[in-house]
Short mmCIF file of C-alpha atoms and ligand atoms in Angstrom, two decimals:
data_model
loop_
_atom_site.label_atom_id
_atom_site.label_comp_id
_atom_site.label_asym_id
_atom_site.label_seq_id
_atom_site.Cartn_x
_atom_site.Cartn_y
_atom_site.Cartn_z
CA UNK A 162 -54.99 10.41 41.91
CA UNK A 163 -58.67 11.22 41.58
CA UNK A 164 -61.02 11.37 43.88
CA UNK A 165 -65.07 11.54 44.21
CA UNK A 166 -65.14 14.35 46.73
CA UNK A 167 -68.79 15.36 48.01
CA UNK A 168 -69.49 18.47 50.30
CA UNK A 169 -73.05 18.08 52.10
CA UNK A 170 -74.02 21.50 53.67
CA UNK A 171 -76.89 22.37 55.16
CA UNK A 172 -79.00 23.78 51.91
CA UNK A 173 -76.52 22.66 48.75
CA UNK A 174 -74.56 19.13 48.29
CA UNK A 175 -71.64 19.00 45.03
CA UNK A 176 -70.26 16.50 44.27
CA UNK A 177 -67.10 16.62 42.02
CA UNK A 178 -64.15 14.30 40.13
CA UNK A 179 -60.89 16.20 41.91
CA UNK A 180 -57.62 15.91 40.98
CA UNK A 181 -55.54 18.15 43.22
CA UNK A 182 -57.04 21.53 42.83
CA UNK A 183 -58.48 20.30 39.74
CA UNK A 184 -62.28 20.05 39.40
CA UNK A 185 -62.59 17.52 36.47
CA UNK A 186 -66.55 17.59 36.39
CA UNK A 187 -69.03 18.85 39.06
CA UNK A 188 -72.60 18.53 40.02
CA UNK A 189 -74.83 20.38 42.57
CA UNK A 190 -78.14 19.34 43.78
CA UNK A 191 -80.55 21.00 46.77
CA UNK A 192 -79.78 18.78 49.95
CA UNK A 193 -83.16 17.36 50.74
CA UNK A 194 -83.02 17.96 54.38
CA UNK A 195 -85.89 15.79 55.56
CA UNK A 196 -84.32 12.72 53.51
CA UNK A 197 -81.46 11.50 55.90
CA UNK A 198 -77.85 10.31 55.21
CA UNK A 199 -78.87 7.01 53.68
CA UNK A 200 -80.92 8.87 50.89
CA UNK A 201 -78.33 11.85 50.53
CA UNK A 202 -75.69 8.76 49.82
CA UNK A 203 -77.98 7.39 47.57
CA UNK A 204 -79.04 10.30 45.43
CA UNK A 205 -75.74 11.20 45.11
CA UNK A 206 -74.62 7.56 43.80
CA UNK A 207 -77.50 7.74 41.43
CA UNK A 208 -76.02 10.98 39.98
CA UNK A 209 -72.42 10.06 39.82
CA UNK A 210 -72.65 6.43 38.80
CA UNK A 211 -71.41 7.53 35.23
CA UNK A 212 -67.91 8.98 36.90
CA UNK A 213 -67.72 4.97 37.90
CA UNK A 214 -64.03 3.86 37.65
CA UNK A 215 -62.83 7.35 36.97
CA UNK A 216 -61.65 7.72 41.11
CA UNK A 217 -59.98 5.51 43.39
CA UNK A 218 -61.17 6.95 46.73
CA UNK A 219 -64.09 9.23 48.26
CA UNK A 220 -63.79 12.46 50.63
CA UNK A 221 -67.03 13.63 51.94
CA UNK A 222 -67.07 16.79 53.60
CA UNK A 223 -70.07 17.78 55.86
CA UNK A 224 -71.93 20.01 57.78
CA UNK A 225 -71.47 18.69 61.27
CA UNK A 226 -69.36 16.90 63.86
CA UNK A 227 -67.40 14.11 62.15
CA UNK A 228 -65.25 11.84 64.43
CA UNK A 229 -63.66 8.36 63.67
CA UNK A 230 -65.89 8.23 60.66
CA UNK A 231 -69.46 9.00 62.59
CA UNK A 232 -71.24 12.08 62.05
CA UNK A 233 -73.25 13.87 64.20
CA UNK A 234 -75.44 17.25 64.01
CA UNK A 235 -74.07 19.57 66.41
CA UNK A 236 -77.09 22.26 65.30
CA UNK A 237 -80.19 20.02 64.21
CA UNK A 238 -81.53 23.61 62.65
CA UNK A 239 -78.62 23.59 60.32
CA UNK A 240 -79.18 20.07 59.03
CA UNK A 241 -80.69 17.28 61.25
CA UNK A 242 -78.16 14.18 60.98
CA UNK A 243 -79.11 11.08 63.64
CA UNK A 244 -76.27 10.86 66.07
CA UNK A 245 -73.01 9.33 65.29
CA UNK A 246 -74.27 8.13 61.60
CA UNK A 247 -71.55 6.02 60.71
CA UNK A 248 -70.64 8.17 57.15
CA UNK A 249 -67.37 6.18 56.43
CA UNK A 250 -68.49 2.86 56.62
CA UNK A 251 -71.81 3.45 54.62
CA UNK A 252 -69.95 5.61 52.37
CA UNK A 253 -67.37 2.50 51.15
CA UNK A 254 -70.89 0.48 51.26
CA UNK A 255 -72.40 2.42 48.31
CA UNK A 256 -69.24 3.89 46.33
CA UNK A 257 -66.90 0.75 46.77
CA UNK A 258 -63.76 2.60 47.60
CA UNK A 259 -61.66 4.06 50.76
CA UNK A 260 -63.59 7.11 52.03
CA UNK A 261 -62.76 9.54 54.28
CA UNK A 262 -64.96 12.29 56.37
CA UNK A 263 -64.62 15.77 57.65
CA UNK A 264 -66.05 18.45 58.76
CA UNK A 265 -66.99 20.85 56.04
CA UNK A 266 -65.51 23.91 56.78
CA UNK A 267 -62.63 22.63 58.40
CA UNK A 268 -61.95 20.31 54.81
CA UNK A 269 -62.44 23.95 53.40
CA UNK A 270 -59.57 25.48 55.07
CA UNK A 271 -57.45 22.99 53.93
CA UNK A 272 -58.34 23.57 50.47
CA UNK A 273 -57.97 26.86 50.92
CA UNK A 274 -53.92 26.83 52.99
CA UNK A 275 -53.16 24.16 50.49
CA UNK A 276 -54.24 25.59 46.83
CA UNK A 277 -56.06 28.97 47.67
CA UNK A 278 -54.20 32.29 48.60
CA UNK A 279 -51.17 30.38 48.89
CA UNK A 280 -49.56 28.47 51.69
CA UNK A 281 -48.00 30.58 54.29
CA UNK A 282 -49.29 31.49 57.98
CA UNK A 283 -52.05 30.28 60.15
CA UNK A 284 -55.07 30.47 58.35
CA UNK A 285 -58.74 30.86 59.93
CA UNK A 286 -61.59 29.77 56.99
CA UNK A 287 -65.36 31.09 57.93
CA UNK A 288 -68.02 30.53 56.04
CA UNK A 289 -71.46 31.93 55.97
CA UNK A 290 -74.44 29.59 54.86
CA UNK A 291 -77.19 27.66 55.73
CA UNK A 292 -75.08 28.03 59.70
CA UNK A 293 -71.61 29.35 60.47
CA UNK A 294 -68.49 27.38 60.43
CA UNK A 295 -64.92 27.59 60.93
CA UNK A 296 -61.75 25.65 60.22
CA UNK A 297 -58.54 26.33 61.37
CA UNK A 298 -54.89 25.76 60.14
CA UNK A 299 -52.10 26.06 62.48
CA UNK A 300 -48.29 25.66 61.89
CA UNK A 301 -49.63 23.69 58.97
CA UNK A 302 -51.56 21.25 60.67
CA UNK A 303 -55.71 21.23 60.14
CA UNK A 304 -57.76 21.39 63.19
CA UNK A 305 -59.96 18.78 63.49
CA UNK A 306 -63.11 17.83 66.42
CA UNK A 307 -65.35 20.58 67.91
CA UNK A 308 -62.19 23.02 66.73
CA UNK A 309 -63.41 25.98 64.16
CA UNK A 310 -67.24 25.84 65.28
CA UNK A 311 -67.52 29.26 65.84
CA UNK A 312 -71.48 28.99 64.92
CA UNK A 313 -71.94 27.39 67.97
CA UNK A 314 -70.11 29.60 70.34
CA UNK A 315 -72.89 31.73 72.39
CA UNK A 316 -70.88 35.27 73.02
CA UNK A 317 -72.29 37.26 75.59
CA UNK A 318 -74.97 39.25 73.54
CA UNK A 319 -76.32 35.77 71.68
CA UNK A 320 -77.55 34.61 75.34
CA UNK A 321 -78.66 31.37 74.88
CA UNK A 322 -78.41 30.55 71.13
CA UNK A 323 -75.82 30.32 69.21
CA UNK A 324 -74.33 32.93 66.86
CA UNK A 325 -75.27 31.18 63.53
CA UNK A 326 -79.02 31.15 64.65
CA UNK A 327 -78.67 34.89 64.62
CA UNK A 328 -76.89 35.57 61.67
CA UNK A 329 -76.51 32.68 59.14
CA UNK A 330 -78.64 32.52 55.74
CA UNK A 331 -81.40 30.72 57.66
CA UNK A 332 -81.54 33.95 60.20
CA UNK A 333 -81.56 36.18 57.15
CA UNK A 334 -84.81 34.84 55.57
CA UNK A 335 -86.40 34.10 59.34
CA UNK A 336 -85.81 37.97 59.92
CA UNK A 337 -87.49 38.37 56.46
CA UNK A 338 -90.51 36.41 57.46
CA UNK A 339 -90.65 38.42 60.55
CA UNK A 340 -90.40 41.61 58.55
CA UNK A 341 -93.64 40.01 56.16
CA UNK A 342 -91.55 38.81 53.35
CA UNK A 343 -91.36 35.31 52.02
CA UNK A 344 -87.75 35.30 51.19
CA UNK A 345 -85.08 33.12 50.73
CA UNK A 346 -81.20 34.38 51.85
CA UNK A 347 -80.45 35.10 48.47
CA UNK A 348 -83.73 36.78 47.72
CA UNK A 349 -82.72 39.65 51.02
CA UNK A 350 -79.50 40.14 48.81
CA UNK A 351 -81.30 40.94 45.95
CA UNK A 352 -83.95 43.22 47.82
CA UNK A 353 -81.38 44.81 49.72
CA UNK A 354 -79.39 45.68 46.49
CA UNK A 355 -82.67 47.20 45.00
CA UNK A 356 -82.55 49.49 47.70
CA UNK A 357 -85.46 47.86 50.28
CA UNK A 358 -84.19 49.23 53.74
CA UNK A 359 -85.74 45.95 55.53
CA UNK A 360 -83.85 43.91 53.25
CA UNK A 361 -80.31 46.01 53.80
CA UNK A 362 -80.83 46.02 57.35
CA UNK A 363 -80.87 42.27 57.64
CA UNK A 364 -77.84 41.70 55.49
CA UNK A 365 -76.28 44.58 57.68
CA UNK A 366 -77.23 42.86 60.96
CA UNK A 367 -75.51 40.33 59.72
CA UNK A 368 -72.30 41.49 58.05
CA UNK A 369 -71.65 42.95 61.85
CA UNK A 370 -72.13 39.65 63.62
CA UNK A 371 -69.80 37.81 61.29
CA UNK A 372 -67.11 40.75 61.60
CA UNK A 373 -67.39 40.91 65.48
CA UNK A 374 -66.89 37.25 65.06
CA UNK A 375 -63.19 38.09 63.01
CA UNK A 376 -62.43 40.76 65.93
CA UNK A 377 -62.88 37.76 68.59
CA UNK A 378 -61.09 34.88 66.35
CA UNK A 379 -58.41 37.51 65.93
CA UNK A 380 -57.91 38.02 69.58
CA UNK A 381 -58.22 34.29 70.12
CA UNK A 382 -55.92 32.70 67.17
CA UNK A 383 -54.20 35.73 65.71
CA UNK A 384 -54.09 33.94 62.16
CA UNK A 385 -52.45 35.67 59.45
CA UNK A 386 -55.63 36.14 57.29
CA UNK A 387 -59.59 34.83 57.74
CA UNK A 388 -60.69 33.61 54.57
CA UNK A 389 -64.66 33.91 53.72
CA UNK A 390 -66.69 31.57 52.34
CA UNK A 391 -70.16 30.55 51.93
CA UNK A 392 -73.10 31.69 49.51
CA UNK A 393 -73.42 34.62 52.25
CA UNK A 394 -70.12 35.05 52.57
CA UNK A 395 -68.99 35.72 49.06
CA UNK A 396 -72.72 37.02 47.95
CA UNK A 397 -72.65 40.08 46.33
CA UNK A 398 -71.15 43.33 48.77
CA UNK A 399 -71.26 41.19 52.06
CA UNK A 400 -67.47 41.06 52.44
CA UNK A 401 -67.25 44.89 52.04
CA UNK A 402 -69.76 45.33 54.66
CA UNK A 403 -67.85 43.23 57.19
CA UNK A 404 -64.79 45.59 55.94
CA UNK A 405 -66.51 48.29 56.96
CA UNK A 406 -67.27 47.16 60.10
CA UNK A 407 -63.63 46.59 61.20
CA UNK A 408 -62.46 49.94 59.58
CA UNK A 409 -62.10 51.62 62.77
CA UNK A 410 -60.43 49.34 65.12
CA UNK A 411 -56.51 49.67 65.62
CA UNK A 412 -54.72 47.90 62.62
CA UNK A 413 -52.61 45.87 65.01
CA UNK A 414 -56.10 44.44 66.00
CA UNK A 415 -58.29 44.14 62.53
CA UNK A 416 -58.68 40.97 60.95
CA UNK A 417 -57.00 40.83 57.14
CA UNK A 418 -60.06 39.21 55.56
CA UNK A 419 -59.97 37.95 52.05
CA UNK A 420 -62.66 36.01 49.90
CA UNK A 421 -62.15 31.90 49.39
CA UNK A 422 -59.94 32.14 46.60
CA UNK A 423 -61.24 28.38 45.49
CA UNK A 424 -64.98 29.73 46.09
CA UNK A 425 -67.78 27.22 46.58
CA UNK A 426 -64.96 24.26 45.23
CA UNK A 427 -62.66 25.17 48.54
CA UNK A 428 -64.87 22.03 50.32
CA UNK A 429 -64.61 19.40 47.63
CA UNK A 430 -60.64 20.67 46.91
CA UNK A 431 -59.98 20.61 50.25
CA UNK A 432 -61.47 17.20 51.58
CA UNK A 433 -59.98 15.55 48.55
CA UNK A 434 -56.31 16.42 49.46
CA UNK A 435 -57.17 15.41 53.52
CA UNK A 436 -58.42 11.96 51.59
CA UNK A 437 -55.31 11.39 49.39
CA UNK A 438 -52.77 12.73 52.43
CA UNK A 439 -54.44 10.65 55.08
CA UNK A 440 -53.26 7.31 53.93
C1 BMX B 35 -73.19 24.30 62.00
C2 BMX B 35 -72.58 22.89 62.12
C3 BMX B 35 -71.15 22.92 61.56
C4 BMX B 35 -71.12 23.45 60.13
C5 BMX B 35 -71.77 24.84 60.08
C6 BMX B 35 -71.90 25.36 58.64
C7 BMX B 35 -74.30 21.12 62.05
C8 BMX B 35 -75.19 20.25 61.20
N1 BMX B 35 -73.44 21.96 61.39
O1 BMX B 35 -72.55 25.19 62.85
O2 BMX B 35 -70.59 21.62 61.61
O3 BMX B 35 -69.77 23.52 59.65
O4 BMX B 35 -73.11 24.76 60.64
O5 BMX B 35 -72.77 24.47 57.95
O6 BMX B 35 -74.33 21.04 63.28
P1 BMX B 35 -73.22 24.78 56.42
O7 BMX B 35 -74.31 23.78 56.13
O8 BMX B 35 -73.67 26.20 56.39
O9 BMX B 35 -71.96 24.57 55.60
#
């Protein structure tokens, strides 16, 4: 069966023909974040309408809170969303078929237990983008709710914001502004790789946050591996750093991290099998 799955993130939205962890054709386009729901649906129609009667349902993956087909921003910074948009109903509205919704990164880890490194033990997806998220796998079952938000949580040094507002992609190029550089995420990797110590320090910052982060899901689920995902995530030496960062803790304790094996398609695999498995 093919679906039309779409992943909405905070920065990027694909969408893609998937059939199983086949990607049959793909498109990406900048999420235009002042737009709104109704006019990401829309664009994305407009861009897919010649894939019409080539799928037979929809799986839309987001950034956000998804529950009994309503989604909400949890972190308005990451991508404002009004409360409780109801994303299934409009979505069978404007594509004509069954849809289903989930939370990006959880829809991710799916993807990722199903088709990616193989199915085997609990399995703990992060990814590093425009925020932070998580989903979580357990004895085979996908987490679903608040469960995996682990942008959100506000550890003891983060005070009062949450961790992704301190290390995420959109933290990255706020720290560059700070440091008097108008640069994107991406744009601090490539600075940083050229050797500018503002630029390395920021993805460093970083790369420590997200492996403290491991250490504590570690303690807390004890999964088998954390897959990384994200365009910080699997940009260019970031994974390495957070390896570094865990070298030196007790091996009983360190995190096994590995890199999404299904890369920026885990989303778009992953909410497609939740779509065709749900019914
Ligand atoms: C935020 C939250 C999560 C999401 C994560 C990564 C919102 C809008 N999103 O913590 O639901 O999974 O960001 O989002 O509250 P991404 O856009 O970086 O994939």
């Amino acid at each position: 069966e093919t679906v039309l799955a779409i992943d909405i993130g905070g920065t990027k939205t694909m969408a893609a023909l998937v059939r199983g962890s086949d990607v049959l054709d793909e498109i990406t386009v900048a999420t235009a974040r002042e737009a709104g729901p109704d006019a990401w649906l829309a664009a994305i129609a407009e861009k897919v309408r010649i894939w019409k009667d080539r799928y037979s349902r929809v799986g839309i993956a987001v950034t956000g809170f998804v529950q009994d087909g309503r989604w909400s921003a949890l972190n308005p910074e990451t991508l404002g969303i009004p409360d409780q948009y109801p994303l299934v109903e409009r979505a069978l509205a404007v594509f004509g078929k069954p849809a289903f919704a989930a939370n990006d990164a959880q829809a991710a880890a799916w993807g990722e237990y199903k088709f990616g490194s193989g199915e085997g033990g609990d399995l703990v997806f992060l990814t590093i983008s425009t925020g932070i998220g998580g989903g979580i796998v357990i004895n085979g079952r996908p987490l679903a709710g608040l469960a995996g938000h682990f942008g959100l949580i506000r550890g003891p040094s983060q005070g009062r914001s949450p961790l992704e507002d301190q290390t995420s992609g959109r933290w990255m190029a706020s720290e560059a502004l700070k440091a008097g550089h108008n640069a994107s995420a991406a744009e601090v990797f490539d600075r940083a790789e050229k050797g500018e110590s503002w630029a390395n320090a920021i993805v460093s910052q970083s790369a420590f946050r997200a492996a403290t982060l491991c250490r504590d899901i570690q303690m807390m689920l004890d999964p088998e591996r954390i897959v990384i995902g994200g365009g910080i995530g699997l940009a260019k030496g970031y994974l390495d750093q957070m390896r570094e960062q865990l070298a030196g803790i007790d091996s009983r304790l360190r995190p096994v991290l590995a890199p999404a094996e299904l890369g920026s398609h885990a989303g778009i695999i992953g909410i497609a099998s939740l779509a065709v498995e749900r019914d």
